[in-house]
mmCIF file of C-alpha atoms in Angstrom:
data_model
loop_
_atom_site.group_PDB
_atom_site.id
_atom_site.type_symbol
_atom_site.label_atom_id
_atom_site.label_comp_id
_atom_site.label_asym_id
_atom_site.label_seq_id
_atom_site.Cartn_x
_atom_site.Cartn_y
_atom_site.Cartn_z
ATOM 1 C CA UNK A 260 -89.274 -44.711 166.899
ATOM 2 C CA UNK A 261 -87.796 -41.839 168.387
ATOM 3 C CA UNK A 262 -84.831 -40.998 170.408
ATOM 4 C CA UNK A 263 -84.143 -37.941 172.138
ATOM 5 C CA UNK A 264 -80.833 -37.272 174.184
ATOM 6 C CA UNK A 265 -80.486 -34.074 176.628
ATOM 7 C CA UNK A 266 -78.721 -33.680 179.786
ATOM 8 C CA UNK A 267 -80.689 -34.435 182.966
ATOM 9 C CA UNK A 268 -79.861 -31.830 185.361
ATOM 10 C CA UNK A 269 -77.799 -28.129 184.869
ATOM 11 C CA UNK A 270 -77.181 -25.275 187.428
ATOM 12 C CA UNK A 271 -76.624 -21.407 186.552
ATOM 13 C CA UNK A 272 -76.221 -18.803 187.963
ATOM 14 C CA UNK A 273 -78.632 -15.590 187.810
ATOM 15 C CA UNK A 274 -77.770 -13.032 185.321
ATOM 16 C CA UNK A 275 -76.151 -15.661 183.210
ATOM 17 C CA UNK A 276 -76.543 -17.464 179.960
ATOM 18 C CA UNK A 277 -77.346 -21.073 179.922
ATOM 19 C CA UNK A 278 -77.447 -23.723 176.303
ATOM 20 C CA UNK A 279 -79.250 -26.808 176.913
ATOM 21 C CA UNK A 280 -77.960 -28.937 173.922
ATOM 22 C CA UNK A 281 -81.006 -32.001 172.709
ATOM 23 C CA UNK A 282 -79.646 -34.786 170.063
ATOM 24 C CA UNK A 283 -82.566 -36.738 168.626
ATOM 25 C CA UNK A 284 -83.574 -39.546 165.948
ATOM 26 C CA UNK A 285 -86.724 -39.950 164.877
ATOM 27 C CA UNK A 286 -88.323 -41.692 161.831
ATOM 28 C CA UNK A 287 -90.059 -38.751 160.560
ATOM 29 C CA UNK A 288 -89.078 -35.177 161.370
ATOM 30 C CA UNK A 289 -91.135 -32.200 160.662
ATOM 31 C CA UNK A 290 -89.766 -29.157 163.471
ATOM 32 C CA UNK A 291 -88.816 -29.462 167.036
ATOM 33 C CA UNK A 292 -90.627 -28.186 169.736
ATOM 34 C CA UNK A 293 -89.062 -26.742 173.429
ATOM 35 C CA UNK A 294 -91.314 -26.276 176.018
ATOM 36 C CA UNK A 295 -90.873 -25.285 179.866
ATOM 37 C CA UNK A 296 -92.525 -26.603 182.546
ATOM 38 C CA UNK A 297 -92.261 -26.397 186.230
ATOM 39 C CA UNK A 298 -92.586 -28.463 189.055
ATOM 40 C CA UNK A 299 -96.037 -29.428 189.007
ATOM 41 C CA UNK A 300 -97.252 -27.628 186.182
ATOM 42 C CA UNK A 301 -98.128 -28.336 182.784
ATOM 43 C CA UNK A 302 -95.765 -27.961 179.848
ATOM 44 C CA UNK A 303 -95.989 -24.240 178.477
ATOM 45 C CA UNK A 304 -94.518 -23.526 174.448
ATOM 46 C CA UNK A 305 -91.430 -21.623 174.208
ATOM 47 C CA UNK A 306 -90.555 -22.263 170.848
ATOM 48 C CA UNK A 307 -90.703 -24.239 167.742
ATOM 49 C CA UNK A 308 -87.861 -24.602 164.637
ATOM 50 C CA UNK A 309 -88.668 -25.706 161.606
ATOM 51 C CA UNK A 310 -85.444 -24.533 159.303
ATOM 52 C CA UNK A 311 -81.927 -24.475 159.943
ATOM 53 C CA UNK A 312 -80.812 -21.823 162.336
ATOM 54 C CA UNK A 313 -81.289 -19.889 165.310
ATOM 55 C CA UNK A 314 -84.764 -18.070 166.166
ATOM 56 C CA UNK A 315 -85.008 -15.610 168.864
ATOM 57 C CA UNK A 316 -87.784 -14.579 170.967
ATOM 58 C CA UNK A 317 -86.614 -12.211 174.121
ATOM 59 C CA UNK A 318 -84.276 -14.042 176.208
ATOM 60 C CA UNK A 319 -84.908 -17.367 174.955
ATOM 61 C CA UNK A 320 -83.287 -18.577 171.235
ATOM 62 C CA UNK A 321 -83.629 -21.895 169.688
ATOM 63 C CA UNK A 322 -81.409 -23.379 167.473
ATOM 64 C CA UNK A 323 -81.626 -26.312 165.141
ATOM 65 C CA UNK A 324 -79.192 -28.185 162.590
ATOM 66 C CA UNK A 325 -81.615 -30.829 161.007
ATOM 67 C CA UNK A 326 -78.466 -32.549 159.517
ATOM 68 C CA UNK A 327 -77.272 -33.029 162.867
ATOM 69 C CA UNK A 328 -80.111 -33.996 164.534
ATOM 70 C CA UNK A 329 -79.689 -31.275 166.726
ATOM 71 C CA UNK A 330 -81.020 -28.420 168.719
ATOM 72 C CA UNK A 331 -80.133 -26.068 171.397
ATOM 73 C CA UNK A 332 -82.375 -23.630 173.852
ATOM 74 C CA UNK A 333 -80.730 -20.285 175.062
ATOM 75 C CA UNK A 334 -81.771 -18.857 177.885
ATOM 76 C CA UNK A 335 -79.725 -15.280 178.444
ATOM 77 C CA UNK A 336 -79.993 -13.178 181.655
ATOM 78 C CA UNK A 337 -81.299 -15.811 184.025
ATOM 79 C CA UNK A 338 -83.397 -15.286 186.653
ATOM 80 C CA UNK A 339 -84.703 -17.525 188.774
ATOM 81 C CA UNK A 340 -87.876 -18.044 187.769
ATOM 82 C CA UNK A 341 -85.949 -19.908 184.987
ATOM 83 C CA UNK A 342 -85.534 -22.949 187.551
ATOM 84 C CA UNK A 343 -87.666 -25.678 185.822
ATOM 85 C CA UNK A 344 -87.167 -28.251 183.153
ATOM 86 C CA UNK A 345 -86.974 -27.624 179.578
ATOM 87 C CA UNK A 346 -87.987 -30.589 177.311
ATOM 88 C CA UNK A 347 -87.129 -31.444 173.686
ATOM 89 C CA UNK A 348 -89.785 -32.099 171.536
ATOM 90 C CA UNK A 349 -88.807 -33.340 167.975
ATOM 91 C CA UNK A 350 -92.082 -33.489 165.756
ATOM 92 C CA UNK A 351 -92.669 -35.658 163.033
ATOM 93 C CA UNK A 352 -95.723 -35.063 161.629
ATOM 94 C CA UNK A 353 -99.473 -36.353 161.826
ATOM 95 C CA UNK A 354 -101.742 -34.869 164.345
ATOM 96 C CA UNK A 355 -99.693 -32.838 165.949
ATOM 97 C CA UNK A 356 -98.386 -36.387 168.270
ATOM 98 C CA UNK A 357 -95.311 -34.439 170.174
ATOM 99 C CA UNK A 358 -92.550 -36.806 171.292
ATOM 100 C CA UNK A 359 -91.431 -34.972 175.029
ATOM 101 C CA UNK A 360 -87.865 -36.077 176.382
ATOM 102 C CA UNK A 361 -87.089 -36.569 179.757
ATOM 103 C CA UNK A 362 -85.782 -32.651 179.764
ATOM 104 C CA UNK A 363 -83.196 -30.836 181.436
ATOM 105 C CA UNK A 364 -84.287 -29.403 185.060
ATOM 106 C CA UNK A 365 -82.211 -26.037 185.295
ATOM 107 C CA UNK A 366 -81.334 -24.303 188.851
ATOM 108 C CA UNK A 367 -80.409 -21.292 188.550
ATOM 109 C CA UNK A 368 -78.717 -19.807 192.024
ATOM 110 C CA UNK A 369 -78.422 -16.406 193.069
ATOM 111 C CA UNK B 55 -106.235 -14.877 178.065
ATOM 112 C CA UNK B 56 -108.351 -17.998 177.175
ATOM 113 C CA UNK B 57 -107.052 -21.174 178.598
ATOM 114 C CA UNK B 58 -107.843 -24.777 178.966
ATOM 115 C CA UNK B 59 -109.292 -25.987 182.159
ATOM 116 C CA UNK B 60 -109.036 -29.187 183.887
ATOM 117 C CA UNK B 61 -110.903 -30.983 186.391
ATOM 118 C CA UNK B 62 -110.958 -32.311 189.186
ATOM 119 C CA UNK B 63 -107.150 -31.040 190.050
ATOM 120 C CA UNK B 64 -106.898 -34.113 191.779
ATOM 121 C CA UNK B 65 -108.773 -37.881 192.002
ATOM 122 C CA UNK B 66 -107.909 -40.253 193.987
ATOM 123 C CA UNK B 67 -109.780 -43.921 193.486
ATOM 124 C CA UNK B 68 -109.604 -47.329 194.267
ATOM 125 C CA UNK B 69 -107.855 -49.851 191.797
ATOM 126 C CA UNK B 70 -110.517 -51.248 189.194
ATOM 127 C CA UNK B 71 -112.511 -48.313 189.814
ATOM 128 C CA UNK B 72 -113.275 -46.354 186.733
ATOM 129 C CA UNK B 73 -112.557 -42.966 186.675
ATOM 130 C CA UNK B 74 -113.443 -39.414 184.204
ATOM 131 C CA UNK B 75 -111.028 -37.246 183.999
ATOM 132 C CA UNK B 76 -112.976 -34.082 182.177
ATOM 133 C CA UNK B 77 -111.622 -30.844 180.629
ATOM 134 C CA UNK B 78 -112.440 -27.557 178.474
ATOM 135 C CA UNK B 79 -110.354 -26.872 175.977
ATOM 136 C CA UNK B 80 -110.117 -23.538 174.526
ATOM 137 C CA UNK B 81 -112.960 -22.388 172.386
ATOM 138 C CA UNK B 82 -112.217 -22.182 168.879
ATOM 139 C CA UNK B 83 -109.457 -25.158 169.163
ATOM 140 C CA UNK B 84 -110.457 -27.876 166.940
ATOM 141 C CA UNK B 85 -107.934 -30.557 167.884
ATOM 142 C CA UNK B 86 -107.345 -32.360 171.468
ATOM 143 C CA UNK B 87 -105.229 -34.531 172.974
ATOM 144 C CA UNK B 88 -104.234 -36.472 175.975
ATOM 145 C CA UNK B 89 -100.880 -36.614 177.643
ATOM 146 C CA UNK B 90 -99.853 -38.272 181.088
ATOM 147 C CA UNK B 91 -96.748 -37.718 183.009
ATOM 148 C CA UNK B 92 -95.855 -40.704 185.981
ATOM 149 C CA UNK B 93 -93.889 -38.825 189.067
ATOM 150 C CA UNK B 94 -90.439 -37.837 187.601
ATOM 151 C CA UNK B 95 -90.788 -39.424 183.919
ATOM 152 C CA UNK B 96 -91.668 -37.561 180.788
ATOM 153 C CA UNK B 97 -94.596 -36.293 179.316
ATOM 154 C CA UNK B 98 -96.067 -39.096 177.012
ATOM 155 C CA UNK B 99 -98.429 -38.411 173.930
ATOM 156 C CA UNK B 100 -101.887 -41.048 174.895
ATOM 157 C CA UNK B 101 -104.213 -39.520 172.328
ATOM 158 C CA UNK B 102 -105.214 -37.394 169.693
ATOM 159 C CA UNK B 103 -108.517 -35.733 168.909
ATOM 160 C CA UNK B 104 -110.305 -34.322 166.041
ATOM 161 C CA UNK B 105 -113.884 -33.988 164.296
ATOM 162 C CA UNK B 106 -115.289 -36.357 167.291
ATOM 163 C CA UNK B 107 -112.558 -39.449 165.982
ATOM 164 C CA UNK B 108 -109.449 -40.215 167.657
ATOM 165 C CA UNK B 109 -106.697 -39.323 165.065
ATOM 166 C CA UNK B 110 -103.774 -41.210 166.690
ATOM 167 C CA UNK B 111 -102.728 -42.756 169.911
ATOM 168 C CA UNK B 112 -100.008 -44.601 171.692
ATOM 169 C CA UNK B 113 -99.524 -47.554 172.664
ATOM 170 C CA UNK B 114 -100.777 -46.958 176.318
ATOM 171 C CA UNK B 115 -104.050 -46.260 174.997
ATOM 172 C CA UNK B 116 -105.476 -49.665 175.237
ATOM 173 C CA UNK B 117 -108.762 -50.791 175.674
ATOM 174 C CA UNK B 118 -109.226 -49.626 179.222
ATOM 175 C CA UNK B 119 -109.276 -46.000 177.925
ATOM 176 C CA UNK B 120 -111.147 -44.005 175.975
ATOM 177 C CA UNK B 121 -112.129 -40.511 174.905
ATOM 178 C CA UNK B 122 -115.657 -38.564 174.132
ATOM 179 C CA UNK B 123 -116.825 -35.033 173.753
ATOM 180 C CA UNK B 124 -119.865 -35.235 174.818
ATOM 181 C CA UNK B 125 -121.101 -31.560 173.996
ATOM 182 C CA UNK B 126 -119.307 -28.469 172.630
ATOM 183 C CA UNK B 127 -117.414 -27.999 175.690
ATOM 184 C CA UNK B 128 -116.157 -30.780 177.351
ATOM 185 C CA UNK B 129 -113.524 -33.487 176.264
ATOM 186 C CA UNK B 130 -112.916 -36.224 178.850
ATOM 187 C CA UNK B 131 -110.870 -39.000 179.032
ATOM 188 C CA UNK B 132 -112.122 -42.509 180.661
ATOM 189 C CA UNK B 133 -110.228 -45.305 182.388
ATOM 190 C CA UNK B 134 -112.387 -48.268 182.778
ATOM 191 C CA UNK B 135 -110.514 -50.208 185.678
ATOM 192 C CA UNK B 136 -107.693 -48.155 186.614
ATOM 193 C CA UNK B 137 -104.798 -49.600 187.894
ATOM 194 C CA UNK B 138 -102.012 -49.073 190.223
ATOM 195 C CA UNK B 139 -99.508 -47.620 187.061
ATOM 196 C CA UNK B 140 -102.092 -45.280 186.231
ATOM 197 C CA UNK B 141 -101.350 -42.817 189.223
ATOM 198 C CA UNK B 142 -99.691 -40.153 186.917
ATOM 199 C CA UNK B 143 -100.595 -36.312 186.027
ATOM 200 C CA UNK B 144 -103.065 -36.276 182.883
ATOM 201 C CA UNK B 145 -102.820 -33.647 181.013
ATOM 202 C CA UNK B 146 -105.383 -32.161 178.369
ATOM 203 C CA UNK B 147 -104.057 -29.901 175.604
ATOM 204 C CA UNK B 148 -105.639 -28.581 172.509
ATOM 205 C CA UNK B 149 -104.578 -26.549 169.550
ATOM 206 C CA UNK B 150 -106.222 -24.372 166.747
ATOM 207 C CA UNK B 151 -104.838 -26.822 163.578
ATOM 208 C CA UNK B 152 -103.445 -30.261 163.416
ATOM 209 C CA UNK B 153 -101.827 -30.585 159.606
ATOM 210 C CA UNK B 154 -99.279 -28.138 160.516
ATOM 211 C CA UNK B 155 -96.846 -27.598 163.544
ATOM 212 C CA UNK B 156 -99.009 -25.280 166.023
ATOM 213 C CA UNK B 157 -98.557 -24.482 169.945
ATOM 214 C CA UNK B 158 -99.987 -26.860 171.760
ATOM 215 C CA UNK B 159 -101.874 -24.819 174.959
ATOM 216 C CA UNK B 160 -101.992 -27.359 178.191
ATOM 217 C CA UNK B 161 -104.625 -27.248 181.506
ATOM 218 C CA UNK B 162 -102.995 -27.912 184.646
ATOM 219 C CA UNK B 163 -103.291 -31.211 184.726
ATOM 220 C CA UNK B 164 -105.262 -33.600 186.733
ATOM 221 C CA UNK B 165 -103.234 -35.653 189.524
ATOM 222 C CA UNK B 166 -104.775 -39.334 188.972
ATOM 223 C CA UNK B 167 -103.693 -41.675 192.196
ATOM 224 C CA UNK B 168 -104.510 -45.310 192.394
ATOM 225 C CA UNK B 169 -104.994 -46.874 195.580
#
């Protein structure tokens, strides 16, 4: 099975940087997805780690220890069409099955 | 920017009604999958999709649903005799390749609400 641990709710301010930390345990790991998704919307891909280390992509980064069982997402100079939640997807193989965790809903104030 | 489509955006039916929930994915995607999302509870993986088979699915993919591309276009997903728990957001998604890691592009879901 799988078990995926990130906080429920954070608050930032605009122009600031946010980490939203995700622990997991799975039975089969592969790469770990994050993806974004606001109120009402579908999920949208904002990154995926396969190796050790931090991967950058414009104001987002991901980071990932697979020893630890753990990742972070980045998110530098906030703005506030940041607000949504960010979920933790650990992948462990197959057809592409992606485990989603509750996620982290992020407000980011003015 | 080529996308995948959902529809209707939202259904609303009678328990033990059945129910299709249909969508496009993108063109040259070969694998698809189902996901559903209950008001304020995560995303959960129903099914996956390739070569006209189902490749995996979850344990909430009994025997009341099932799956079907009818033509080149359309995949849909069926619930036989829905019931109350299956008010939730469905979600299709589809990607270009399924034996490695690839994004996963979603439709906009389909709000699904059992009366």
């Amino acid at each position: 099975g799988q078990n995926i641990d990130q906080p429920t709710e954070m608050t930032a301010t605009e122009g600031a940087i946010v980490q939203i930390n995700c622990t997991y345990q799975t039975s089969g790991f592969n790469g770990l997805f994050w993806y974004q998704q606001h109120a009402g919307e579908a999920p949208t891909f904002l990154s995926y780690n396969v190796l050790d280390g931090l991967e950058e992509k414009g104001r987002f980064s991901s980071f990932l220890s697979r020893s630890k069982g753990y990742s972070y997402l980045l998110l530098k100079e906030l703005q506030m069409k940041d607000s949504a939640s960010y979920l933790c997807a650990p992948y462990s193989g197959g057809y592409q099955k992606v485990t989603f965790g509750i996620g982290t809903k992020l407000q980011v104030i003015p | 920017e080529p996308e995948v489509t959902q529809t209707p955006s939202h259904q609303v039916t009678q328990m033990g009604q059945e129910v299709i929930l249909r969508c496009v994915p993108i063109s040259n995607h070969l694998y698809f999958y189902w996901y559903r999302q209950i008001l304020g509870q995560k995303v959960e993986f129903l099914v996956s999709f390739y070569n006209n088979e189902i490749s995996e699915k979850s344990e909430i993919f009994d025997d009341q649903f099932s799956v079907e591309r009818p033509d080149g276009s359309n995949f849909t997903l069926k619930i036989r005799s829905t019931k109350l728990e299956d008010s939730a957001m469905y979600f299709c998604a589809s990607s270009t390749s399924g034996g490695v890691a690839d994004e996963q592009f979603f439709g906009p879901g389909t709000r699904l609400t059992v009366l």
